[in-house]
Coordinates of C-alpha atoms in Angstrom, one line a residue:
X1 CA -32.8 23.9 17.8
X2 CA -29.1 24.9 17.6
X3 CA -26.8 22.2 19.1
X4 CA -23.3 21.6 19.5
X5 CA -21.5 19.3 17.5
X6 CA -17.5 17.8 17.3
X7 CA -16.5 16.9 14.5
X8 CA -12.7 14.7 14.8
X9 CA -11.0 15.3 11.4
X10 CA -10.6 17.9 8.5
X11 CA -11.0 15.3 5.6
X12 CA -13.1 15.6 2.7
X13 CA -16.3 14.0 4.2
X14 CA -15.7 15.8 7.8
X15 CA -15.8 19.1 5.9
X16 CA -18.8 17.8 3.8
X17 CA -20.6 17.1 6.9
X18 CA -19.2 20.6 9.3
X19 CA -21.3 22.2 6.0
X20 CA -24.3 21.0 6.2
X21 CA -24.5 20.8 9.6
X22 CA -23.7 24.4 9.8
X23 CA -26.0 25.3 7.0
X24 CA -28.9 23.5 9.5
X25 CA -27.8 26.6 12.2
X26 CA -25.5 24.0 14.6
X27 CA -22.6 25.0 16.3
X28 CA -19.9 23.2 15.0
X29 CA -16.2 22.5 16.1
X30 CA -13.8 20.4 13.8
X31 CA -10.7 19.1 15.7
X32 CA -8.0 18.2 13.3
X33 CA -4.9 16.9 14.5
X34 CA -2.0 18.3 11.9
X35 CA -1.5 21.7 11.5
X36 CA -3.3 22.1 8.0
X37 CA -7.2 20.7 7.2
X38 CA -7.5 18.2 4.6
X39 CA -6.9 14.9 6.3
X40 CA -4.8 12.8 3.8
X41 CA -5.7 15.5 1.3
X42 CA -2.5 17.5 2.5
X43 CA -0.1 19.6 0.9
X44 CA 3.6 19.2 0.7
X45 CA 6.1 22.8 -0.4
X46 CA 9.6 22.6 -0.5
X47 CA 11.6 24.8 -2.7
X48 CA 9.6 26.2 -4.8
X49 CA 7.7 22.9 -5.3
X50 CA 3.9 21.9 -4.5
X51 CA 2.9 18.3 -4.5
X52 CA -0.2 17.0 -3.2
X53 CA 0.1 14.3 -0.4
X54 CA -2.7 12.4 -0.8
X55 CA -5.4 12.1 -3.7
X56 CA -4.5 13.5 -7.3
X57 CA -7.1 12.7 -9.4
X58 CA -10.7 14.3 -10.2
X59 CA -13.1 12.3 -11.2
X60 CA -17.3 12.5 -11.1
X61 CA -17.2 16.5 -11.6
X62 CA -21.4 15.8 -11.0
X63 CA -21.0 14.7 -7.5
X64 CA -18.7 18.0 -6.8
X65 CA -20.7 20.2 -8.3
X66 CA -23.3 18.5 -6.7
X67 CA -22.2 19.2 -3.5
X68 CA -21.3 22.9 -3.6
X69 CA -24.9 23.2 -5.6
X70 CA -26.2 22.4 -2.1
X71 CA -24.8 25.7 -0.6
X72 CA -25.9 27.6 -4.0
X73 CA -22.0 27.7 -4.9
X74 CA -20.4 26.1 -7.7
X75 CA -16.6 25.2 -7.8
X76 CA -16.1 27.9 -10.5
X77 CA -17.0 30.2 -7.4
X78 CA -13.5 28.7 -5.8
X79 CA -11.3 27.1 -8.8
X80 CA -10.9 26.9 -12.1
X81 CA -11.0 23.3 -13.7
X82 CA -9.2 22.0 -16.8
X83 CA -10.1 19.1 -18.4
X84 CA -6.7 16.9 -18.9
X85 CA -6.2 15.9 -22.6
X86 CA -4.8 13.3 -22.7
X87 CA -6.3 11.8 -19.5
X88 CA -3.6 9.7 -18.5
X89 CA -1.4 8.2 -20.8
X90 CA -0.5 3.8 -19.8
X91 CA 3.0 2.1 -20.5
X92 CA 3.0 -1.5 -20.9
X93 CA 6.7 -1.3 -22.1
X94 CA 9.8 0.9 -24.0
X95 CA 7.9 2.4 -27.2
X96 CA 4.0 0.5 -25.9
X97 CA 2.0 2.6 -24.4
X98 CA -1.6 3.9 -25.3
X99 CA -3.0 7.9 -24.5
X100 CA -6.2 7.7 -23.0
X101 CA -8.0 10.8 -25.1
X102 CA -10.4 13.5 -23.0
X103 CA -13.8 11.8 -25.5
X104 CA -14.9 8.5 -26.3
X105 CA -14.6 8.3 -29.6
X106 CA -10.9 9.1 -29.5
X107 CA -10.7 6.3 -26.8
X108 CA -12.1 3.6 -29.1
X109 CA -10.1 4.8 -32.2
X110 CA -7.0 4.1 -30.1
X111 CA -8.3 0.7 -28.5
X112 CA -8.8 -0.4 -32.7
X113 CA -5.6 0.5 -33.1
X114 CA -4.6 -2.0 -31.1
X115 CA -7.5 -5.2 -31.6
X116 CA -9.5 -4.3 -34.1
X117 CA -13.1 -4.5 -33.4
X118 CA -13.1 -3.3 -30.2
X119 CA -13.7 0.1 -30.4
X120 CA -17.3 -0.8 -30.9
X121 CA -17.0 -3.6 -27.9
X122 CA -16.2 -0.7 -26.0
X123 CA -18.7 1.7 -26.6
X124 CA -21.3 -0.9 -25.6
X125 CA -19.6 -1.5 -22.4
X126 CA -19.4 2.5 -21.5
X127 CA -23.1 2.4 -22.3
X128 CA -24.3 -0.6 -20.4
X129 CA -21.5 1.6 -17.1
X130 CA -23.4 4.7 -18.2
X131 CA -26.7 3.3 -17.2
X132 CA -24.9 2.1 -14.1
X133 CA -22.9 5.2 -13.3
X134 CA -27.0 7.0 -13.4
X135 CA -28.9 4.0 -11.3
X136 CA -25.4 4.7 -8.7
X137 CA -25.2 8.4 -8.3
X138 CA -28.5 9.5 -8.6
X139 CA -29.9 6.8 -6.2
X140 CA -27.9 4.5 -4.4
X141 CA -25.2 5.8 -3.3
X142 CA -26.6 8.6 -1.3
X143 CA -28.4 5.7 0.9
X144 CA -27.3 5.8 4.6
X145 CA -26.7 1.8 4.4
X146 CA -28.8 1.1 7.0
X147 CA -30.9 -1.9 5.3
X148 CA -30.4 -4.2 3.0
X149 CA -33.7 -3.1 1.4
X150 CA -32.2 0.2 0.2
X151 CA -31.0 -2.1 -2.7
X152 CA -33.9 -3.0 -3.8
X153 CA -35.3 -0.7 -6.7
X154 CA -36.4 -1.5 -9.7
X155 CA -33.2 -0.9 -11.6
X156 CA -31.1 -2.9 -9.1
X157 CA -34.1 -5.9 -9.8
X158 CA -33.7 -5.3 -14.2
X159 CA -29.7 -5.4 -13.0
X160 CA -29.4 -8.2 -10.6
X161 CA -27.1 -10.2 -12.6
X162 CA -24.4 -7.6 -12.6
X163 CA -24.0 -8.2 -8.8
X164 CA -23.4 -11.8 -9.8
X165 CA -20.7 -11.1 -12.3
X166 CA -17.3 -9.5 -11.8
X167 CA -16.1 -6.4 -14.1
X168 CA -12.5 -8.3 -14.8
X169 CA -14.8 -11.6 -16.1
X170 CA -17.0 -9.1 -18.2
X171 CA -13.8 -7.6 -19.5
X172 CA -12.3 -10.2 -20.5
X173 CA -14.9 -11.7 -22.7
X174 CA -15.1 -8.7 -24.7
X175 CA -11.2 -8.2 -25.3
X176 CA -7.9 -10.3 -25.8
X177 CA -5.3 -8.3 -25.7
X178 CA -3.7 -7.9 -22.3
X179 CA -3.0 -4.4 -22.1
X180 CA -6.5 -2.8 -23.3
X181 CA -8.0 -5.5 -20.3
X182 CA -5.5 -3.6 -17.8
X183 CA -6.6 -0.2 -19.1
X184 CA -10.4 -0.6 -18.7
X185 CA -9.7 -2.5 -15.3
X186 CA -7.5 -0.1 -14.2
X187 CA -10.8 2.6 -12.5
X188 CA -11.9 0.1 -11.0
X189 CA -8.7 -0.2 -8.2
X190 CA -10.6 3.1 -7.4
X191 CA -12.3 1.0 -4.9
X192 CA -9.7 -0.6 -3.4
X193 CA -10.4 -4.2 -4.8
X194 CA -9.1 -6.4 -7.2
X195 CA -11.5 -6.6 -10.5
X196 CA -12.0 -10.3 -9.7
X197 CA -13.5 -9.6 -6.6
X198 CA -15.3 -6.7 -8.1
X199 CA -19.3 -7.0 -8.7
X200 CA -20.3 -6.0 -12.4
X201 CA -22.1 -3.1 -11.8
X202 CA -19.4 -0.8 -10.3
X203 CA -18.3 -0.6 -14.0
X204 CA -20.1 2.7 -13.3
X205 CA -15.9 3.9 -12.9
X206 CA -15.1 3.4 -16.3
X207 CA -17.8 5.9 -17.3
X208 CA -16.5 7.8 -14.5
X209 CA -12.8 7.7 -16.5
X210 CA -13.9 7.4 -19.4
X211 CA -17.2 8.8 -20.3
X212 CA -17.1 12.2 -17.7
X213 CA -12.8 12.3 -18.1
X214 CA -10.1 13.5 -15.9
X215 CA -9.8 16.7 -14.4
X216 CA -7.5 19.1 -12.5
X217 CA -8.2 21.9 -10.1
X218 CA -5.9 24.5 -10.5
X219 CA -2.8 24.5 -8.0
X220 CA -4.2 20.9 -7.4
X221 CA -6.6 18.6 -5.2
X222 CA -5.6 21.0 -2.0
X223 CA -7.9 24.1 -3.9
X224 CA -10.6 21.6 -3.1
X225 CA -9.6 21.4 0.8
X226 CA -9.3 25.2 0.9
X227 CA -12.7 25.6 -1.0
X228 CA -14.6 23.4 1.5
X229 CA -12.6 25.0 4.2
X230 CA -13.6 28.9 3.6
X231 CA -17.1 27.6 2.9
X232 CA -17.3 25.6 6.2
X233 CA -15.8 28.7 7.5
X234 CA -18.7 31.1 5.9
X235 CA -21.3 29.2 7.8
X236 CA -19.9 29.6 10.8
X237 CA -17.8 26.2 11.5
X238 CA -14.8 26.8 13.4
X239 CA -11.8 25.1 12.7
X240 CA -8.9 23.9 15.3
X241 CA -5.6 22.6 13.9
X242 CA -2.8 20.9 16.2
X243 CA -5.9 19.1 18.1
X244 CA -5.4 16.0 19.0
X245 CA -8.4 13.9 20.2
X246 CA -7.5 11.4 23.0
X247 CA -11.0 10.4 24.0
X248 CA -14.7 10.3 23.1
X249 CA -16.7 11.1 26.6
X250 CA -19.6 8.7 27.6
X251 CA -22.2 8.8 30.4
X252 CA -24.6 6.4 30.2
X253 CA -24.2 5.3 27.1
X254 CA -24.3 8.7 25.3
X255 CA -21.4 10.1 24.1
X256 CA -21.2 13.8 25.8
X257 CA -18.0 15.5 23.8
X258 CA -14.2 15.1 23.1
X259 CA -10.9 15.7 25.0
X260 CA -8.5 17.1 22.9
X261 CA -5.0 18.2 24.2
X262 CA -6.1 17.3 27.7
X263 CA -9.2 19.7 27.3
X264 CA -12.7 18.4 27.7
X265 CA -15.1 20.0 24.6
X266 CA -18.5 19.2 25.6
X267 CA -20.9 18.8 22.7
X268 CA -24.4 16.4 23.2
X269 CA -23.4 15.3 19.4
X270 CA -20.3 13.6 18.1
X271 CA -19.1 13.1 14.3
X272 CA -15.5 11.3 14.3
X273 CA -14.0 11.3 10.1
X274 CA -11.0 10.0 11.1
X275 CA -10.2 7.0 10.7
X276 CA -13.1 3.9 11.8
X277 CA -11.1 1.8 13.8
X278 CA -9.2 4.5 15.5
X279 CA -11.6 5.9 16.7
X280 CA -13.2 3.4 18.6
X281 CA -10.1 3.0 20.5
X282 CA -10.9 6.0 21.9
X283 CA -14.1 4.4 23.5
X284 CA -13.9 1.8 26.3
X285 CA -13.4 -1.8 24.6
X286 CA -17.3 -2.5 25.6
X287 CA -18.2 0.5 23.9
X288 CA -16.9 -0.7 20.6
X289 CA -19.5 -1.8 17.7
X290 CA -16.5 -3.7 16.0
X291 CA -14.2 -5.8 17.4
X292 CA -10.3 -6.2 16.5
X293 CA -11.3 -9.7 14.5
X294 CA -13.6 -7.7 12.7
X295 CA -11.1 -5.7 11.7
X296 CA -8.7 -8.7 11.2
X297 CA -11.3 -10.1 8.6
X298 CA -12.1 -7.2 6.7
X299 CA -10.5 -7.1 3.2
X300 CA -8.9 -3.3 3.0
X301 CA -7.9 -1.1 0.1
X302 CA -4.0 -0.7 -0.5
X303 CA -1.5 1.2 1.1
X304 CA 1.1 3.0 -0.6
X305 CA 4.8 4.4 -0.8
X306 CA 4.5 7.2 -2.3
X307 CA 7.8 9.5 -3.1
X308 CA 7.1 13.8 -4.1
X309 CA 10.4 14.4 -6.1
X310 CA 11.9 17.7 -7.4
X311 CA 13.5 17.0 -10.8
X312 CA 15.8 20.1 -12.1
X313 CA 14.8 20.3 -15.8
X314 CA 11.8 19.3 -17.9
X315 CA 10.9 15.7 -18.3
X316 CA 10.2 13.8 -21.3
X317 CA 8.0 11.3 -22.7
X318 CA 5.1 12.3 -19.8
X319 CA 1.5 13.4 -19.5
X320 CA 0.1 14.8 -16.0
X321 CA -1.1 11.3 -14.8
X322 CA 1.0 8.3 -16.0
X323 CA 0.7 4.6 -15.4
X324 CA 3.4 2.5 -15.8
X325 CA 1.7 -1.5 -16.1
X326 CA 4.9 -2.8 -17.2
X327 CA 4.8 -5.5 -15.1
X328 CA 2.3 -8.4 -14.2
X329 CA -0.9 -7.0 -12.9
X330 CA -2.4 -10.3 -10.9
X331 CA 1.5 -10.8 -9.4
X332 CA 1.4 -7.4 -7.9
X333 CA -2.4 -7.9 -7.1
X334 CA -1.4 -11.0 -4.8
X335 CA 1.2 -9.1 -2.8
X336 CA -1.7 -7.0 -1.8
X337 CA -4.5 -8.9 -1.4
X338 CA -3.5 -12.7 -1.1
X339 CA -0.2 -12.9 0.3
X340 CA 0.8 -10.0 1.8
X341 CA 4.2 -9.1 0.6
X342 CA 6.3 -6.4 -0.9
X343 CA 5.9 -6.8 -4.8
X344 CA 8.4 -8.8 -6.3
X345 CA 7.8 -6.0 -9.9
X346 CA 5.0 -3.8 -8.6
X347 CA 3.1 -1.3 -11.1
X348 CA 3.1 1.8 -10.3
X349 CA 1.7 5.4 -11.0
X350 CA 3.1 9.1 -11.8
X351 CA 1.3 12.2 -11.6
X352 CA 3.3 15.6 -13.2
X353 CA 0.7 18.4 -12.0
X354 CA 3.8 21.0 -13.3
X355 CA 2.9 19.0 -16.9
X356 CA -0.6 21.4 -16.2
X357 CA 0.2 23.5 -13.8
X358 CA 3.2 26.1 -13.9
X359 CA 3.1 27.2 -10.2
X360 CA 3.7 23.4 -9.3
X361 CA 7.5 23.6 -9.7
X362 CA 9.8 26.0 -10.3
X363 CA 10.5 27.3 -14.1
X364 CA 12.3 24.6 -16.0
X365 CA 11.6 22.2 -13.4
X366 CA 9.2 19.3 -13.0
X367 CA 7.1 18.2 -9.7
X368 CA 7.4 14.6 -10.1
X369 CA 4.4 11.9 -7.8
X370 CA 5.5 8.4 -7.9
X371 CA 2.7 6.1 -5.9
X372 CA 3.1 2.2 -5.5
X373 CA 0.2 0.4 -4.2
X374 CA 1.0 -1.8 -1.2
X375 CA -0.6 -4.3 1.3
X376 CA -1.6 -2.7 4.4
X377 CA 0.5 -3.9 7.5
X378 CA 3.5 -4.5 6.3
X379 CA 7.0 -3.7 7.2
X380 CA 8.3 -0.7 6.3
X381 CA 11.7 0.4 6.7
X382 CA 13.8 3.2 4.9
X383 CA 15.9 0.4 3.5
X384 CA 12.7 -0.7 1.7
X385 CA 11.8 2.8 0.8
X386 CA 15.4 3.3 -0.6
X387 CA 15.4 0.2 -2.3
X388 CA 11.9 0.4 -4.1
X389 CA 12.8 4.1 -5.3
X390 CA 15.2 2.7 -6.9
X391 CA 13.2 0.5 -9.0
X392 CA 10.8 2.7 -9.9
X393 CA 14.0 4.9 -11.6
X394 CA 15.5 2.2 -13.4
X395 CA 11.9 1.3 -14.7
X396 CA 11.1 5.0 -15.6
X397 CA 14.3 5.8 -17.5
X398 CA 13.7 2.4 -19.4
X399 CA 10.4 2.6 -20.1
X400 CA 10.3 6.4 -20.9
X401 CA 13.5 6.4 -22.4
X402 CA 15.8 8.7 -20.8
X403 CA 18.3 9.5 -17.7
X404 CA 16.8 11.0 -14.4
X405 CA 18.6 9.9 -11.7
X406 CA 20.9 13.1 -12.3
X407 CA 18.1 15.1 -12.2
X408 CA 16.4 14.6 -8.9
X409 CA 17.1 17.5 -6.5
X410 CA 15.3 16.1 -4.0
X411 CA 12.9 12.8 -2.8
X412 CA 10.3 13.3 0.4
X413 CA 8.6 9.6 0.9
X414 CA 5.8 8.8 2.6
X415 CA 4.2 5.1 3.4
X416 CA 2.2 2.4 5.7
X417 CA 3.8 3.8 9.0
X418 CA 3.1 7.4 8.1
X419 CA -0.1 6.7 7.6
X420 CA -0.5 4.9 10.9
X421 CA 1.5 8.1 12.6
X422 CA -0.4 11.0 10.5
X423 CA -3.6 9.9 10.0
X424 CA -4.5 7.4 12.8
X425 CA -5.0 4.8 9.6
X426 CA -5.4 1.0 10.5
X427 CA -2.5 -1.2 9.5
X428 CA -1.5 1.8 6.8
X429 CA -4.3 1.4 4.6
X430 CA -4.5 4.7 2.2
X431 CA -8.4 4.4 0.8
X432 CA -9.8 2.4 3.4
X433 CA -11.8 -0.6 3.3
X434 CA -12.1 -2.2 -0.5
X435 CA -15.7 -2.1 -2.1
X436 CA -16.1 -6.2 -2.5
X437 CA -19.7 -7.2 -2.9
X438 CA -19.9 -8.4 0.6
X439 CA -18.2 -4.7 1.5
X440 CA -21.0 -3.0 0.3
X441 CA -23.7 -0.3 1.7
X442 CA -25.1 -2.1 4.2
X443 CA -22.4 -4.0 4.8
X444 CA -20.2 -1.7 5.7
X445 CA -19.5 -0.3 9.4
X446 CA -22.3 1.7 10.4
X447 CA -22.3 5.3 9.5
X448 CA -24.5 5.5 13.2
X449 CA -22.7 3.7 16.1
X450 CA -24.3 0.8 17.1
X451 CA -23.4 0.7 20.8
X452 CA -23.0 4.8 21.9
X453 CA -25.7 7.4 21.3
X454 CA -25.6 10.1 19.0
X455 CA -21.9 8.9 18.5
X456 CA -21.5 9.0 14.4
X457 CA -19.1 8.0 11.6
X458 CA -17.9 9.6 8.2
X459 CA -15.2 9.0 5.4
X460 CA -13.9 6.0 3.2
X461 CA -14.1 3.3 6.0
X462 CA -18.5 3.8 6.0
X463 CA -20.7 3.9 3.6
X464 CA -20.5 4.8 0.5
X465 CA -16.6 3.6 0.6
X466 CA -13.2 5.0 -0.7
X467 CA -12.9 8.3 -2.9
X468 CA -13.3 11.9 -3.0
X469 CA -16.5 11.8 -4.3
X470 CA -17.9 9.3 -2.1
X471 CA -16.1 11.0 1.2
X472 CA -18.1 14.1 -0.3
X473 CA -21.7 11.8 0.0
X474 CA -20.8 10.7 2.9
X475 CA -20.2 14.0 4.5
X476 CA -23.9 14.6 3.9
X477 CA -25.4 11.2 4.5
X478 CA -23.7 11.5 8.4
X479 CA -25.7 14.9 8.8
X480 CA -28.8 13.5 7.4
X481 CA -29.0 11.0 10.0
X482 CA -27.7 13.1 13.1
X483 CA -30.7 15.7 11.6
X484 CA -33.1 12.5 12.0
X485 CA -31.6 12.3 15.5
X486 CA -32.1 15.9 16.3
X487 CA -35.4 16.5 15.4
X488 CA -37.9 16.9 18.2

């Protein structure tokens, strides 16, 4: 039976789920609040420059292709893919730095290079995340957390001891030296959470980074939005920008439809993919599942300060993604996660798409993404912005070994209270909430709310947690269940 759904937000999982909810022959309204779809998958132009806003990086090609496999589409049908090589290249200092190649054996080749022996030590590790990264994608993660038991197989039972374990104490019995521990940590702050507080088994990621490599969509993440977009689009989803939702209708204890822009939307079906908390605010306080010390208590994935910087000439010394761990990883990891602070010497990251992509800047020209992790909540001023753009310029011409402060046309900058104003986002978090052990599948906010009928939840704050690939799954997890809900 054909029924009317709303869907609040154009991220990746809202899209995931306006597809297959389409593809099941219901009529389905997304209600996006900016004037482009993507959510925080957004796309900044200015003069001549393209810089993605929010995600930059491509991993788990399987679960994409996955995905548009669904629909009988592949991603070749909407983009072309190159597969980076180098990966990423890591500076720990002036003239230290190590290329992460686009194959293994390359990888371990440069990890001897630096201890010997542990090449090998790290082949064994990619296996034993191999086996993970298969018992994850193929099985658990496309769970609807809805019991504890959907744990329980008999991999998870032959792997129990790898939810006992963390990755950063299994790394760091299998190598010494500091800066190979920070490179095959460094996946894991995919999910938001410090390795120490990071169960074993998600070293699924560094198969993810290391075994499947790193990829780039050409003209960037945003060809992915689009993609999703015009096939949401071909199955009849329609799409309105400038929308803002202001309420989530309720009569007796069923959620009814959406007011957006003062206008009622009536649909007997609900799907809200912005952001968790938010939009529970937009039900009466006794309508809530979670309250605000729920919230308060929850351990969240970073925020950011991100600048998008227009350099006039070619830069050297760069790959497309570059880290720069130059500074002390469990210092910066406290101002996020312990004691909430701005870092005293944060690490931080660079993406270069115009190293890969020519239409990203102008010729002779680079498109420059600088990204510093951050706790959620705090203050954020221009002063701060100003101040921590400055470091990461004196760090970058030191550690790189040239002059760019000349060079920078422009600098946009975006952080925790553009996050709050653009994407609804709870105390500026960027990724949403961090995948700790007790964070996990079933302990995670409902994807089904608990307290409003046929009133559901999709993106990085539900299961499966923070990602593109997991907003993907859990695009189509939300429109399982609401197909369970619908069926006669």
């Amino acid at each position: 039976m054909k029924t009317k759904i709303n869907i609040i937000g154009s991220g990746f999982s809202s899209l995931a789920a306006a597809c297959y909810l389409a593809q099941d022959g219901h009529e389905v309204t997304i209600f996006e609040k900016n004037s482009t779809i993507g959510g925080r998958a957004r796309q900044l132009k200015r003069d001549g420059f393209t810089f993605d806003i929010g995600p930059t990086w491509y991993w788990m090609p399987d679960i994409f292709e996955r995905f548009f496999a669904d629909f009988d589409r592949k991603p070749s049908d909407f983009y072309t893919l190159e597969k980076l090589s180098p990966a990423y290249r890591v500076y720990f200092g002036q003239n230290d730095a190590i290329d992460i190649a686009d194959n293994l054996p390359a990888i371990e080749n440069a990890f001897d290079r630096i201890e010997k022996g542990s090449g090998a030590k790290l082949k064994k590790f990619i296996d034993k995340a191999k086996r993970n990264y298969e018992i994850a994608i193929t099985d658990l993660v496309y769970r609807p957390g809805l019991s504890p038991l959907e744990l329980i197989t008999t991999d998870t039972i032959m792997n129990i001891g790898q939810f006992a374990g963390t990755v950063s104490g299994d790394v760091r019995k299998l190598f010494k030296d500091k800066r190979l521990i920070q490179t095959v940590e460094f996946p894991v702050l995919f999910l938001g959470a410090k390795p120490s507080n990071t169960p074993s088994f998600y070293n699924f990621m560094n198969y993810a980074d290391f075994g499947l490599g790193t990829w780039y969509p050409e003209h960037g993440m945003y060809s992915v939005v689009s993609a999703m977009g015009n096939l949401a689009e071909s199955l009849g989803v329609r799409i309105i920008t400038d929308a803002n939702v202001s309420e989530i209708k309720v009569e007796d204890g069923r959620a009814t439809g959406i007011v957006a822009n003062g206008k009622y939307y009536p649909s007997p079906i609900v799907l809200s993919g912005a952001d968790y908390h938010h939009t529970e605010t937009l039900l009466a306080e006794n309508l809530r599942s979670y309250s605000e010390k729920y919230w308060e208590k929850k351990t969240f994935a970073p925020s950011a300060l991100l600048f998008y910087v227009g350099f006039d000439r070619k830069l050297d010394n760069i790959e497309h993604h570059t880290l720069f761990f130059d500074a002390d990883f469990d210092e910066h990891a406290k101002a996020i996660y312990d004691t909430p602070a701005w870092p005293e010497k944060p690490l931080f990251y660079a993406s270069f798409p115009s190293v890969t992509d020519k239409q990203a800047a102008p010729h002779g020209k680079e498109a420059g993404i600088f990204l510093i992790p951050l706790a959620p909540g705090i203050e954020d001023t221009p002063t701060l912005r100003n101040r921590y753009f400055e470091v990461i310029v004196n760090r970058f011409e030191t550690v790189t070994g040239q002059s760019i402060r000349n060079n920078v046309i422009f600098s946009e900058s975006f952080c925790v209270n553009d996050f709050v104003s653009e994407y609804n986002s709870y105390k500026g978090n960027a990724y949403g909430l961090a995948n700790t052990l007790f964070q996990t599948a079933f302990l995670r906010p409902k994807i089904k709310s608990r307290k409003v009928k046929n009133l559901f939840f999709t993106g990085q704050l539900t299961v499966p947690g923070p990602g593109v690939p997991p907003a993907l799954i859990s695009g189509k997890l939300a429109a399982a269940l609401i197909k369970k809900q619908l069926k006669p």
